[in-house]
Coordinates of C-alpha atoms and ligand atoms in Angstrom, one line a residue:
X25 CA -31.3 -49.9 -63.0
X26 CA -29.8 -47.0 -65.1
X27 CA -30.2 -43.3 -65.3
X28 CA -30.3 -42.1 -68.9
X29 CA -31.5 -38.6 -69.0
X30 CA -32.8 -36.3 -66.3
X31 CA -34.4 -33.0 -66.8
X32 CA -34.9 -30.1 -64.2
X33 CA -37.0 -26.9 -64.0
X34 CA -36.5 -24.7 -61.1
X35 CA -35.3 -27.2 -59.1
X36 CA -33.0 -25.8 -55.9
X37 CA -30.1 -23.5 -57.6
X38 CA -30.2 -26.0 -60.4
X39 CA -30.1 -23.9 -63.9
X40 CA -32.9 -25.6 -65.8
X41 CA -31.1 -28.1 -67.9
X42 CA -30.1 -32.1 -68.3
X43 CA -27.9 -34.7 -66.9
X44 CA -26.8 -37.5 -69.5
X45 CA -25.7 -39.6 -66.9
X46 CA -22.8 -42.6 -68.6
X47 CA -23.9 -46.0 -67.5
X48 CA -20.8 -46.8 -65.0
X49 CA -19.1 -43.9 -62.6
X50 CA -20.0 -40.6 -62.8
X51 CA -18.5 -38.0 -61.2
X52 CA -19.8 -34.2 -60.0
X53 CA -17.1 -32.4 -59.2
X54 CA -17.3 -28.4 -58.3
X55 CA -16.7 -26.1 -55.4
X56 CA -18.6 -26.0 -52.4
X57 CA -22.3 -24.6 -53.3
X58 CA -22.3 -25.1 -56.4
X59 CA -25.4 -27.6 -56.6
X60 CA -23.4 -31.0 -56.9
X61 CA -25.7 -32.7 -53.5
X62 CA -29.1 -30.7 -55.2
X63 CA -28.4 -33.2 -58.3
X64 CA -28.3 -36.2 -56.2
X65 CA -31.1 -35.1 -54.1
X66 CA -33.0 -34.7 -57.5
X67 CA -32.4 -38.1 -58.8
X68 CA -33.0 -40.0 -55.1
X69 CA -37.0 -38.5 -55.2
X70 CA -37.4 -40.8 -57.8
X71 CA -37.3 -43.7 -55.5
X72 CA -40.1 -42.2 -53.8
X73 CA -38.6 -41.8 -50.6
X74 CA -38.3 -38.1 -48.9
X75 CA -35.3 -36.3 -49.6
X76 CA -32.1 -37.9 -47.5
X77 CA -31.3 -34.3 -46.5
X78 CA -34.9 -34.5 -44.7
X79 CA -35.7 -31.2 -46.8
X80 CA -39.6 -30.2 -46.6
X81 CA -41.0 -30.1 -50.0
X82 CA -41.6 -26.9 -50.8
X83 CA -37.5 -26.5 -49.8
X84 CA -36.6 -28.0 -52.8
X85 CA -38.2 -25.6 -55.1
X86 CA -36.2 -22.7 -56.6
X87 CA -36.3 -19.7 -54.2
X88 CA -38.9 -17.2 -55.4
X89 CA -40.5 -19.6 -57.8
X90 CA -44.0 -21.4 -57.4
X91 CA -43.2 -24.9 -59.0
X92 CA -40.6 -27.3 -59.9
X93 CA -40.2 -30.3 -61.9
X94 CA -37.9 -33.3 -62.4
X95 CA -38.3 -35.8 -65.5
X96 CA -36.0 -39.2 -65.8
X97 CA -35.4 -41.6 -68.3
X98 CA -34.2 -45.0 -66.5
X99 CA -34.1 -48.1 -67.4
X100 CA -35.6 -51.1 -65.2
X101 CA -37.2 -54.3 -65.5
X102 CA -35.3 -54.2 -68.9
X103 CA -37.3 -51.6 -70.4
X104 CA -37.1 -47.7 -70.7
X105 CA -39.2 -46.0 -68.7
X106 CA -40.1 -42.2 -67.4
X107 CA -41.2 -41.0 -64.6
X108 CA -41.8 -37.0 -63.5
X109 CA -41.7 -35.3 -60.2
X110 CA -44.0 -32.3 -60.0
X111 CA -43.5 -29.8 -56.8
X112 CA -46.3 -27.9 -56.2
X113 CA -47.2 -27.1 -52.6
X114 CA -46.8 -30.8 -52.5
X115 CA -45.0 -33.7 -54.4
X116 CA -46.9 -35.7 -57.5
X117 CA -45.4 -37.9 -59.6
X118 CA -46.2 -39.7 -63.0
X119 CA -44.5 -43.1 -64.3
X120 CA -45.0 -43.4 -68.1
X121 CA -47.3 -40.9 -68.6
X122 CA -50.1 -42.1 -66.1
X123 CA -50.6 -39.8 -62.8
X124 CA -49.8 -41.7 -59.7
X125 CA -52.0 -41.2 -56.7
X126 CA -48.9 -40.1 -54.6
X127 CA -45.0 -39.5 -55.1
X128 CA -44.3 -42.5 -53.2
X129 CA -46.0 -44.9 -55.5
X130 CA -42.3 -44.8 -57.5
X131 CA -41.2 -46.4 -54.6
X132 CA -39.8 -50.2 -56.1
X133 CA -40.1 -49.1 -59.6
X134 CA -37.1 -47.0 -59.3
X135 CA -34.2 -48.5 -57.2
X136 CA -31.6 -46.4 -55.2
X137 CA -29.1 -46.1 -52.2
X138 CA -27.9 -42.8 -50.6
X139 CA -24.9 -42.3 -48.6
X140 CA -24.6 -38.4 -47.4
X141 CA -22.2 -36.9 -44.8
X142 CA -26.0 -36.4 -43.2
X143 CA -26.1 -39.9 -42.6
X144 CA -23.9 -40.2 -39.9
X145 CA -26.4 -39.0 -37.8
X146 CA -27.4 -42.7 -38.1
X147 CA -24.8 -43.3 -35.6
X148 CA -24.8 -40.2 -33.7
X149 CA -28.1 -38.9 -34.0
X150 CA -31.2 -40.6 -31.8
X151 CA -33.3 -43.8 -32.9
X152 CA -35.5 -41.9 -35.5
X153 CA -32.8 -42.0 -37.8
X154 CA -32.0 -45.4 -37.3
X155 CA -35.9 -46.7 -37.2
X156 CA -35.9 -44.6 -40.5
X157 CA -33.4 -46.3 -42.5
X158 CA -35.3 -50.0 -41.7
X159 CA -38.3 -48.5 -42.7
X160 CA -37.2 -46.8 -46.1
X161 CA -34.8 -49.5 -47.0
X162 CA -38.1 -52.1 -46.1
X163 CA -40.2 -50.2 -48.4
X164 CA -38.3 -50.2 -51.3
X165 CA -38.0 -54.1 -51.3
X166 CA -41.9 -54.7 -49.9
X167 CA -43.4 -51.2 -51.9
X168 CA -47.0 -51.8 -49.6
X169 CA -44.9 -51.5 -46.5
X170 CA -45.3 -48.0 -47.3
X171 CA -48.9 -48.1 -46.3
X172 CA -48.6 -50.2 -43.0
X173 CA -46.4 -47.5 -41.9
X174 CA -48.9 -44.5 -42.5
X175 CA -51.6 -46.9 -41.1
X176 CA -49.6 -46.9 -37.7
X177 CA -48.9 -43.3 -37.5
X178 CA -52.4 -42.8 -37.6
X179 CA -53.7 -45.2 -35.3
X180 CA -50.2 -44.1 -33.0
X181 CA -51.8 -40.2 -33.4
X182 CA -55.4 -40.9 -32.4
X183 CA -53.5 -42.9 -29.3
X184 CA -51.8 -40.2 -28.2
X185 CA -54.3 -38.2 -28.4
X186 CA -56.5 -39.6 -26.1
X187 CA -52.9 -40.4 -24.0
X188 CA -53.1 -36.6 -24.2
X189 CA -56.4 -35.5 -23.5
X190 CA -56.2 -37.5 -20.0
X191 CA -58.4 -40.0 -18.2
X192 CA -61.3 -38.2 -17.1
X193 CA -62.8 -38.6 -20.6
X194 CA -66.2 -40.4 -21.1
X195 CA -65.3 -43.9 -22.6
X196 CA -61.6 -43.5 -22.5
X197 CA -61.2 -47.5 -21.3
X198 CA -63.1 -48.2 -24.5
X199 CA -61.4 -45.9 -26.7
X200 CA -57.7 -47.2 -25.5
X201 CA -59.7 -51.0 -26.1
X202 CA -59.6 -49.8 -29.2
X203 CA -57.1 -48.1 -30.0
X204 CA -54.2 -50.4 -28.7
X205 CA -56.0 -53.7 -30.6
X206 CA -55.5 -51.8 -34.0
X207 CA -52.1 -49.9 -33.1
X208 CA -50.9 -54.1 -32.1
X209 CA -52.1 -55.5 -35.3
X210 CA -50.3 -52.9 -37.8
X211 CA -47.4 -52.4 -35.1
X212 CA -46.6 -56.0 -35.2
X213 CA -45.9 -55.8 -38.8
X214 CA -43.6 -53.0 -38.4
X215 CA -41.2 -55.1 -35.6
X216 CA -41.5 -58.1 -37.6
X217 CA -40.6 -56.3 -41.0
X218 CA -37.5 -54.3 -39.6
X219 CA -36.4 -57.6 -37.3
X220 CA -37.0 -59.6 -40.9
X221 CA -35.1 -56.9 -42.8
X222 CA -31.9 -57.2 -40.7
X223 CA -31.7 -60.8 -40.5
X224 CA -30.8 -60.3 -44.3
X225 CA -29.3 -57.0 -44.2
X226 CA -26.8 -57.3 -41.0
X227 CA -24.9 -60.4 -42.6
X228 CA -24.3 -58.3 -46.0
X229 CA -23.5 -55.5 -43.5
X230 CA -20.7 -57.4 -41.3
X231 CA -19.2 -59.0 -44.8
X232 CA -18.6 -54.8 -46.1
X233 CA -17.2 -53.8 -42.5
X234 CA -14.9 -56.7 -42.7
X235 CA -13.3 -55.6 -46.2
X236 CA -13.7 -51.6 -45.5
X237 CA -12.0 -52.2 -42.1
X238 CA -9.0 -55.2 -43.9
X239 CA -10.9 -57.9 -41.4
X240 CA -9.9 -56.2 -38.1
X241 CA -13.0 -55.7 -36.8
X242 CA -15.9 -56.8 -36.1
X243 CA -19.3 -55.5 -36.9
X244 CA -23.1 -56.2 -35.5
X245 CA -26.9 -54.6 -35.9
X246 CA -28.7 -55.9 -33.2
X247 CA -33.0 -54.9 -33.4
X248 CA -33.6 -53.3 -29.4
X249 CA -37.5 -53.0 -28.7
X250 CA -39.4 -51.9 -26.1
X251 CA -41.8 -54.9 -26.1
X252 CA -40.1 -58.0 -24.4
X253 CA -39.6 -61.6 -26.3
X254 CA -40.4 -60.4 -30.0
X255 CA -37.4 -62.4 -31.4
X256 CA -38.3 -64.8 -33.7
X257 CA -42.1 -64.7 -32.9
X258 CA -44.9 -64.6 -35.9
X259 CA -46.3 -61.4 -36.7
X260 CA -49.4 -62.4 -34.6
X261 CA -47.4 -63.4 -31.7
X262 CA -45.7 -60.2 -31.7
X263 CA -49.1 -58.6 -31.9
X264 CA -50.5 -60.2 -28.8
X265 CA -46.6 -59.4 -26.8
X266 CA -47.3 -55.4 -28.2
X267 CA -51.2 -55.6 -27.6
X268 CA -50.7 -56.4 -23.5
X269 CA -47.0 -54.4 -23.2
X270 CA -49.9 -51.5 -24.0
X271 CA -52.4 -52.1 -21.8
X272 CA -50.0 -52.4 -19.5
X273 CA -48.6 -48.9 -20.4
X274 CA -51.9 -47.0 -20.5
X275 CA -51.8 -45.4 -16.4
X276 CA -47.9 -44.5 -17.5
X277 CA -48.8 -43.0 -21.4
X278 CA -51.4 -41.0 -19.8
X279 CA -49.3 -39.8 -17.5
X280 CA -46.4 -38.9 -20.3
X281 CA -49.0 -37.8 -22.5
X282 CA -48.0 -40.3 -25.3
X283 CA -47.7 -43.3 -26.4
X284 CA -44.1 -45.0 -24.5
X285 CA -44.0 -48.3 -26.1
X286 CA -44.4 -49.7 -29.4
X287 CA -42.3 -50.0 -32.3
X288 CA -42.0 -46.2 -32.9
X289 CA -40.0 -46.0 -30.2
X290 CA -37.4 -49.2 -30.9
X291 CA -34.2 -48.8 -32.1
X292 CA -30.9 -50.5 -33.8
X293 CA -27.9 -51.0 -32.2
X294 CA -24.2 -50.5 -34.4
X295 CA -22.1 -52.9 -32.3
X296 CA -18.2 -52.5 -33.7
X297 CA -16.0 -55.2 -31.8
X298 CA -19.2 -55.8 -29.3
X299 CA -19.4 -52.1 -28.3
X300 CA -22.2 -49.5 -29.6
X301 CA -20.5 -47.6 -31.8
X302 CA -22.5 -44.3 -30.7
X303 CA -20.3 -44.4 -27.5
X304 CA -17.5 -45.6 -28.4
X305 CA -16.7 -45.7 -32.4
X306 CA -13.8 -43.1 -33.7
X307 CA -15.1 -41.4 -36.5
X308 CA -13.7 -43.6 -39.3
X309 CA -15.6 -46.6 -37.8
X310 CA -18.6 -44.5 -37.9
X311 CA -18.5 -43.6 -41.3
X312 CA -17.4 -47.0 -42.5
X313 CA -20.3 -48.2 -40.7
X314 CA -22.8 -46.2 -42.2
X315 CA -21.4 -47.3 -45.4
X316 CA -21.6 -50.8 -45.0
X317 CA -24.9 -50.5 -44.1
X318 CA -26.2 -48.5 -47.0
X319 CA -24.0 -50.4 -49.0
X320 CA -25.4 -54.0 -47.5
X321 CA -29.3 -51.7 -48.5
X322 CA -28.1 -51.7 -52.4
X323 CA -27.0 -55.7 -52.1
X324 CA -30.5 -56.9 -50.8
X325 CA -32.2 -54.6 -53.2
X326 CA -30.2 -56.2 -56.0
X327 CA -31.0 -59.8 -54.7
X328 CA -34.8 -59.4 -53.9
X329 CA -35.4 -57.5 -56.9
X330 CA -32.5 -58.7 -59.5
X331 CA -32.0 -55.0 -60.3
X332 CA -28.7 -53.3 -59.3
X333 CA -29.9 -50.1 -57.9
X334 CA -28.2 -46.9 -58.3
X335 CA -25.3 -45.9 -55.8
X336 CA -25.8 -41.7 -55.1
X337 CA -22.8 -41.5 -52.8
X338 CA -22.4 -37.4 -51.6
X339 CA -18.9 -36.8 -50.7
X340 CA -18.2 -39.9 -49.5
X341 CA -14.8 -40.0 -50.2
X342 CA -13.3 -37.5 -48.3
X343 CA -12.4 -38.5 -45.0
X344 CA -11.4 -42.0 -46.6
X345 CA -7.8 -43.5 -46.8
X346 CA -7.4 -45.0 -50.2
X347 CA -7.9 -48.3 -49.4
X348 CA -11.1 -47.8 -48.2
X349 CA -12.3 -45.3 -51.0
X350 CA -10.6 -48.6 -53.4
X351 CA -13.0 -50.8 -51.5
X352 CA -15.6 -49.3 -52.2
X353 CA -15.0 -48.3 -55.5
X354 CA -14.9 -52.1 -55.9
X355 CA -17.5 -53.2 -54.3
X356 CA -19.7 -51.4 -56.6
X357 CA -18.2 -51.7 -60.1
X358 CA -20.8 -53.0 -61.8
X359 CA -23.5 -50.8 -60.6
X360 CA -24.2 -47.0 -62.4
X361 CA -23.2 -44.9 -59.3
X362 CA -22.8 -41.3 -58.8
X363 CA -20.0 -39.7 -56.6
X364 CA -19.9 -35.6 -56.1
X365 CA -16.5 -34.1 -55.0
X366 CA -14.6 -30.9 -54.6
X367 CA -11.4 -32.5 -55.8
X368 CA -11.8 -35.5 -58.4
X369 CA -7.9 -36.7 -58.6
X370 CA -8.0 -39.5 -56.4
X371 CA -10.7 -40.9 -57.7
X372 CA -9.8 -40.7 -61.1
X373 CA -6.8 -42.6 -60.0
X374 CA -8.9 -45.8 -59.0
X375 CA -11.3 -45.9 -61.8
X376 CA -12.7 -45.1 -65.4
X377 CA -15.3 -42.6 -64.9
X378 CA -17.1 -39.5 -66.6
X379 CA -17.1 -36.2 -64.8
X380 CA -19.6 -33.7 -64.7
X381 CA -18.6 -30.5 -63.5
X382 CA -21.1 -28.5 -61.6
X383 CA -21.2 -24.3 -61.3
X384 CA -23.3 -21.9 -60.0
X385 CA -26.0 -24.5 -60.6
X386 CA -25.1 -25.3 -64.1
X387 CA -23.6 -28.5 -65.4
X388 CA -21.0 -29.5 -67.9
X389 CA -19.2 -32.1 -69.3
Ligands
ATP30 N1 -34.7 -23.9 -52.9 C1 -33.5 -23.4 -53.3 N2 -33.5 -22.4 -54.2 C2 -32.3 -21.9 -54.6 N3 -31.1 -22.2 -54.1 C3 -31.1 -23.2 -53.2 C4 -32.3 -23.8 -52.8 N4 -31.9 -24.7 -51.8 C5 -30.6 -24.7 -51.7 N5 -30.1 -23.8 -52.5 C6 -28.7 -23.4 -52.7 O1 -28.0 -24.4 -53.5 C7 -26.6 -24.2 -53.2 C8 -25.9 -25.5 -53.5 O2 -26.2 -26.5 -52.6 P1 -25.5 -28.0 -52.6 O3 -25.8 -28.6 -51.3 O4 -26.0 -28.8 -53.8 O5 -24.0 -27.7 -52.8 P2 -22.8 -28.7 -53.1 O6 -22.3 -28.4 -54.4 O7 -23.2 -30.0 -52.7 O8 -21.7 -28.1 -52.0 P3 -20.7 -28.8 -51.0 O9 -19.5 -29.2 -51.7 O10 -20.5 -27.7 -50.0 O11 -21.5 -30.0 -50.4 C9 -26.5 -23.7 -51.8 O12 -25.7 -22.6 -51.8 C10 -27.9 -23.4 -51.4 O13 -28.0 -22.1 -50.8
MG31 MG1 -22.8 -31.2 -51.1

């Protein structure tokens, strides 16, 4: 997977213009503000996924400005290709000239990992963010993933809905019959995805902690549900498990006025040395944590798909001693990769890259 040319119009404080990416390291260096994180935002849409800063779409338009567009050259499946990115109230995309019925339909044609200081929320932040990253990193390697996910959050809305409107309604008994068979059947898929996801993705994970930490410690991801006995169960058994942990549930969700169990409401534990690193990791084990997990993302991507995704890696270097950063570096060599910085010197020092200096919006060589 390569970038070879990118093009943006009115794109966030980006001055209209193009990246020639080089096919190794490239590094955006600049001040702070200058629009080095709005050029890695701009290349990530192309995977199809929302932007990693969680931006609404009509954010990433230039202020004042109705539209915006993004165009890349790439090359995957060993052939060029182009894709565009057109933001106009909402996000459309074409790949080779044909329109695609929605931006995410990129999603697998273009292959990427994103590590942003914004990620450490993933250890901080609450299970969302964490429920998230098996979701997004699922969908790039199974692309139709993407639609068992929107068909739950439907089926989960017209649940709560009827969790919300109370039990004194007219055929609520049959409406919840309902509702929980279909919310069981596309929930199941979701636990058995994620739990399917991390069996291959936490042993990539603890191998990266164990050379970002010099074999010190020791790192788990451990799936946590809210519906009893899913491990290693069959899609279908799971369904049934999820179908009667509802029913069970319905007197309490009406109660709440949602929906308390099911898969959108599951979470991953970070385990460093057995302990959850949300409680107990020091910062550096949180950030080389979330590294070896987005880093463990782009070495399953590259085995399911044989294609080395790109590497968009936002300041990730600066809270790093230079062993780690070396690590790293290292660890993704052979893969085109795209590091922003303030300062570019230590880097420099550990590889042969290209810099890009960004300004006010506008890039140079
Ligand atoms: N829609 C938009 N239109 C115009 N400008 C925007 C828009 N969205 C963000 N900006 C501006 O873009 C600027 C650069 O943002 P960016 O996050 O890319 O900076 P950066 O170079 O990564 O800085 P840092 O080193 O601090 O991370 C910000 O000052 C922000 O106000
Ligand atoms: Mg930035």
């Amino acid at each position: 997977m390569q970038v070879t040319r990118l093009t943006f119009e009115r794109f966030r404080n980006l001055k209209d213009g193009e990246f020639l990416p080089c096919s190794g390291v490239n590094v955006i260096t600049g001040e702070n503000a200058q629009g080095k994180t709005n050029l890695l935002e701009a290349i990530w849409l192309f995977t199809g996924g929302r932007s990693f800063r969680m931006a609404k779409d009509k954010e990433l338009v230039a202020f004042d400005r109705e539209d915006s567009r993004l165009q890349m050259d790439f090359e995957a499946g060993n052939r060029q290709q182009t894709a565009a990115i057109t933001i106009k109230g909402r996000r459309s995309a074409e790949l080779n000239g044909i329109p695609q019925s929605s931006a995410a339909k990129l999603a697998g044609v273009f292959c990427g990992v994103v590590f942003s200081p914004a990620h450490l929320s993933l250890i901080k932040g609450g299970p969302q963010e964490r429920r998230r990253l098996m979701d997004a990193a699922y969908c790039q390697l199974r692309p139709s993933y993407v639609k068992v996910l929107a068909d739950y959050a439907r089926v989960l809305s017209q649940r709560n809905a009827l969790c919300k409107a109370g039990a004194g309604g007219e055929g609520a008994d049959e409406l919840f019959d309902l509702w929980d068979k279909q919310l069981a059947q596309t929930g199941c898929l979701l636990i058995h995805s994620r739990q399917l996801y991390l069996r291959r993705m936490a042993p990539q994970a603890r191998r990266i902690y164990e050379g970002l930490s010099g074999g010190k410690e020791d790192f788990d991801l451990q799936y946590r549900s809210t519906v009893e006995g899913i491990v290693d169960r069959t899609a279908a058994e799971i369904a049934q498990l999820l179908y009667d942990e509802l029913r069970r549930h319905r007197a309490a969700d009406l109660a709440a006025g949602f929906t308390t169990v099911g898969p959108h409401r599951d979470d991953l534990e970070v385990l460093i040395n057995g302990n959850p690193a949300r409680q107990f990791g020091s910062q550096g084990q949180q950030r080389s944590a979330v590294l070896a997990m987005k880093l463990a993302e782009a070495t399953l991507l590259q085995e399911v798909t044989g294609e080395k995704p790109v590497a968009l890696l936002d300041d990730v270097m600066s809270e790093l001693d230079i062993s780690r950063q070396d690590y790293i570096l290292n660890h993704i060599q052979d893969w085109q990769v795209f590091i922003t910085c303030c300062d570019s010197t230590s880097i420099f020092k550990l590889i042969n890259g290209r810099e890009f200096r960004m300004s006010g919006g506008k890039l140079s060589t």
